[in-house]
Short mmCIF file of C-alpha atoms in Angstrom, two decimals:
data_model
loop_
_atom_site.label_atom_id
_atom_site.label_comp_id
_atom_site.label_asym_id
_atom_site.label_seq_id
_atom_site.Cartn_x
_atom_site.Cartn_y
_atom_site.Cartn_z
CA MET A 1 11.21 48.62 48.06
CA THR A 2 10.40 50.39 51.34
CA ILE A 3 12.21 53.52 52.47
CA GLU A 4 13.91 51.58 55.29
CA THR A 5 15.15 48.92 52.88
CA GLU A 6 16.40 51.54 50.45
CA ILE A 7 18.20 53.38 53.26
CA GLU A 8 19.89 50.13 54.33
CA TYR A 9 21.02 49.59 50.76
CA VAL A 10 22.31 53.16 50.49
CA GLU A 11 24.16 52.85 53.79
CA SER A 12 25.83 49.63 52.62
CA GLN A 13 26.92 51.41 49.44
CA LEU A 14 28.27 54.30 51.49
CA ARG A 15 30.33 51.93 53.60
CA ILE A 16 31.90 50.67 50.39
CA GLY A 17 32.46 54.26 49.30
CA HIS A 18 34.08 55.12 52.62
CA HIS A 19 36.46 52.18 52.24
CA ILE A 20 37.33 53.34 48.71
CA LYS A 21 37.97 56.86 50.00
CA ASP A 22 40.28 55.53 52.73
CA THR A 23 42.34 53.56 50.21
CA PHE A 24 42.24 56.19 47.46
CA GLU A 25 45.05 58.38 48.82
CA GLU A 26 47.33 55.36 49.09
CA MET A 27 46.50 54.44 45.50
CA GLN A 28 47.20 58.02 44.44
CA GLN A 29 50.67 57.88 45.99
CA GLN A 30 51.39 54.63 44.18
CA ASN A 31 50.13 56.16 40.94
CA ARG A 32 52.42 59.17 41.33
CA LYS A 33 55.38 56.83 41.68
CA LEU A 34 54.23 54.98 38.57
CA TRP A 35 53.95 58.25 36.61
CA GLN A 36 57.53 59.12 37.55
CA HIS A 37 58.77 55.63 36.72
CA TRP A 38 56.95 55.60 33.38
CA ASP A 39 58.32 59.04 32.49
CA GLN A 40 61.81 57.70 33.05
CA LEU A 41 61.04 54.66 30.92
CA LEU A 42 59.73 56.86 28.12
CA GLN A 43 62.90 58.94 28.19
CA HIS A 44 64.94 55.73 28.11
CA CYS A 45 62.88 54.46 25.17
CA GLU A 46 63.60 57.68 23.29
CA GLN A 47 67.33 57.02 23.56
CA LEU A 48 67.20 53.38 22.49
CA PRO A 49 66.45 53.91 18.75
CA GLN A 50 69.41 56.30 18.50
CA GLN A 51 71.72 53.41 19.35
CA ARG A 52 70.62 51.70 16.13
CA ASN A 53 70.37 48.36 17.82
CA GLN A 54 67.47 46.34 16.43
CA ARG A 55 67.17 44.17 19.51
CA GLN A 56 67.00 47.18 21.85
CA HIS A 57 64.67 48.93 19.42
CA ALA A 58 62.27 45.97 19.49
CA LYS A 59 62.56 45.86 23.28
CA ALA A 60 61.72 49.55 23.50
CA LYS A 61 58.68 49.09 21.29
CA GLN A 62 57.42 46.17 23.39
CA LEU A 63 58.03 48.21 26.54
CA ARG A 64 55.96 51.08 25.17
CA LYS A 65 53.11 48.70 24.36
CA GLN A 66 53.20 47.34 27.91
CA ILE A 67 53.20 50.88 29.30
CA LEU A 68 50.18 51.74 27.15
CA GLN A 69 48.29 48.68 28.41
CA ASP A 70 49.10 49.54 32.04
CA MET A 71 48.10 53.18 31.55
CA THR A 72 44.81 52.13 29.94
CA ALA A 73 44.03 49.83 32.86
CA ILE A 74 44.80 52.57 35.41
CA THR A 75 42.62 55.06 33.50
CA GLN A 76 39.69 52.64 33.47
CA LEU A 77 40.14 52.04 37.19
CA ASN A 78 40.18 55.76 37.98
CA GLN A 79 37.13 56.38 35.80
CA SER A 80 35.28 53.52 37.52
CA ILE A 81 36.11 54.92 40.96
CA SER A 82 35.04 58.40 39.86
CA SER A 83 31.73 57.01 38.61
CA MET A 84 31.23 55.08 41.84
CA ARG A 85 31.91 58.18 43.94
CA HIS A 86 29.33 60.11 41.93
CA THR A 87 26.78 57.32 42.45
CA LEU A 88 27.52 57.18 46.16
CA ARG A 89 27.16 60.94 46.48
CA VAL A 90 23.70 60.73 44.86
CA LEU A 91 22.73 57.86 47.16
CA TYR A 92 24.09 59.76 50.17
CA ASN A 93 21.89 62.77 49.37
CA LYS A 94 18.96 60.41 48.79
CA MET A 95 19.55 58.83 52.19
CA HIS A 96 19.40 62.23 53.88
CA ILE A 97 16.12 63.00 52.11
CA HIS A 98 14.57 59.68 53.18
CA SER A 99 16.00 59.95 56.67
CA SER A 100 14.36 63.34 57.12
CA THR A 101 10.95 61.73 56.44
CA LYS A 102 11.21 59.42 59.43
CA VAL A 103 8.85 60.31 62.26
CA ASN A 104 11.45 59.82 64.99
CA SER A 105 14.26 61.60 63.14
CA SER A 106 13.31 64.96 64.65
CA THR A 107 14.47 64.04 68.15
CA LYS A 108 17.85 65.36 69.31
CA GLU A 109 19.11 61.90 70.22
CA ASP A 110 18.28 60.44 66.81
CA SER A 111 19.76 63.50 65.09
CA GLU A 112 23.04 63.12 66.98
CA GLU A 113 23.11 59.41 66.20
CA HIS A 114 22.44 60.16 62.54
CA ASP A 115 25.27 62.74 62.44
CA LYS A 116 27.58 60.25 64.11
CA LYS A 117 26.68 57.63 61.50
CA ASP A 118 27.34 60.14 58.72
CA LYS A 119 30.81 60.85 60.09
CA ILE A 120 31.56 57.14 60.34
CA LEU A 121 30.30 56.44 56.83
CA ASP A 122 31.73 59.40 54.97
CA GLY A 123 34.34 60.94 57.29
CA GLU A 124 34.76 64.49 58.60
CA ASN A 125 34.40 67.34 56.08
CA SER A 126 33.26 64.80 53.51
CA THR A 127 32.09 67.38 50.97
CA ASP A 128 35.38 69.30 50.80
CA GLU A 129 37.44 66.13 50.93
CA GLY A 130 35.31 64.49 48.26
CA LYS A 131 35.68 67.49 45.95
CA THR A 132 39.45 67.53 46.50
CA LEU A 133 39.77 63.81 45.78
CA GLU A 134 37.57 64.07 42.70
CA LYS A 135 39.65 66.98 41.39
CA GLU A 136 42.85 65.01 41.96
CA MET A 137 41.30 62.02 40.24
CA GLU A 138 40.32 64.11 37.23
CA GLU A 139 43.88 65.45 37.02
CA VAL A 140 45.27 61.92 37.21
CA VAL A 141 42.95 60.68 34.47
CA GLU A 142 43.82 63.69 32.30
CA ARG A 143 47.55 63.15 32.85
CA ASN A 144 47.08 59.46 32.16
CA LEU A 145 45.37 60.14 28.84
CA GLU A 146 48.14 62.57 27.85
CA ILE A 147 50.77 59.93 28.51
CA GLN A 148 48.76 57.37 26.54
CA GLU A 149 48.69 59.71 23.56
CA LEU A 150 52.44 60.25 23.95
CA VAL A 151 53.06 56.51 24.01
CA LYS A 152 50.86 56.02 20.94
CA GLU A 153 52.86 58.70 19.15
CA HIS A 154 56.09 56.92 20.08
CA LEU A 155 54.69 53.64 18.76
CA LYS A 156 53.69 55.36 15.54
CA ARG A 157 57.21 56.75 15.16
CA ASP A 158 58.64 53.30 15.81
CA ASP A 159 56.49 51.83 13.05
CA GLU A 160 57.56 54.59 10.67
CA LYS A 161 61.23 54.03 11.55
CA GLU A 162 60.84 50.29 11.05
CA ASP A 163 59.20 50.85 7.66
CA ALA A 164 61.97 53.25 6.63
CA LEU A 165 64.62 50.81 7.86
CA LYS A 166 62.99 47.96 5.96
CA LYS A 167 62.84 50.04 2.78
CA SER A 168 66.50 50.98 3.20
CA GLU A 169 67.44 47.34 3.70
CA ASN A 170 65.48 46.40 0.57
CA LYS A 171 67.28 49.12 -1.41
CA ILE A 172 70.66 47.96 -0.12
CA GLU A 173 69.79 44.37 -1.02
CA ALA A 174 68.73 45.44 -4.52
CA LEU A 175 71.96 47.44 -4.93
CA ASN A 176 74.02 44.47 -3.76
CA LYS A 177 72.29 42.23 -6.30
CA ARG A 178 72.87 44.79 -9.04
CA GLU A 179 76.51 45.12 -8.00
CA ALA A 180 76.93 41.34 -8.11
CA LEU A 181 75.29 41.23 -11.55
CA LEU A 182 77.54 43.99 -12.90
CA LYS A 183 80.57 42.29 -11.40
CA SER A 184 79.70 39.01 -13.09
CA ARG A 185 79.16 40.82 -16.39
CA LEU A 186 82.52 42.58 -16.06
CA GLU A 187 84.19 39.27 -15.31
CA ALA A 188 82.50 37.77 -18.36
CA LEU A 189 83.61 40.73 -20.48
CA ASP A 190 87.18 40.44 -19.22
CA LYS A 191 87.13 36.75 -20.06
CA MET A 192 85.83 37.49 -23.57
CA GLN A 193 88.55 40.12 -24.08
CA MET A 194 91.21 37.70 -22.92
CA GLU A 195 89.91 35.04 -25.29
CA ALA A 196 89.75 37.59 -28.13
CA GLY A 197 93.37 38.54 -27.42
CA LEU A 198 94.43 34.93 -27.58
CA PHE A 199 92.62 34.39 -30.89
CA SER A 200 94.23 37.52 -32.37
CA ARG A 201 97.66 35.95 -31.96
CA TYR A 202 96.86 33.16 -34.34
#
């Protein structure tokens, strides 16, 4: 692959990166709304088991699972974008190195054109902006992972509560059976005593 071909490839990748950067802030705003919404859902889920309603409890558990799936998908998306930005930054630096080797790149006109292309491809103050976006992305991913762990902990508690509830129901069922057995035995004993009383009269 020639230097010119490689530069064309890098520039095409940078155009993709620039488009991602333009849409990233909008995605971040949507994510922040999702974080707030999911926090409210988690608080709501915490209250549902206290109502001791099995249907609502099952609904809360299913809701937590859905939240966990959504959070996992968002985390993977953010990590993919972060990886792509890193790759594009490497390619961008590589493009500058190759561009500096061109014979005609030393002229003022070509230099101005090159700077203009850089601004179009990566925006003004790209380094500072890129670092800020990457830092925000890292914070989002970290927050996302924390919420995932929280949701997993809630699911674990739900399973433990369900197991405890099932054990309690089994104990109650066993006690009911024992009570029924004792009741039948008492009835049989009463019947025997009544029959014994009748026989004693003769």
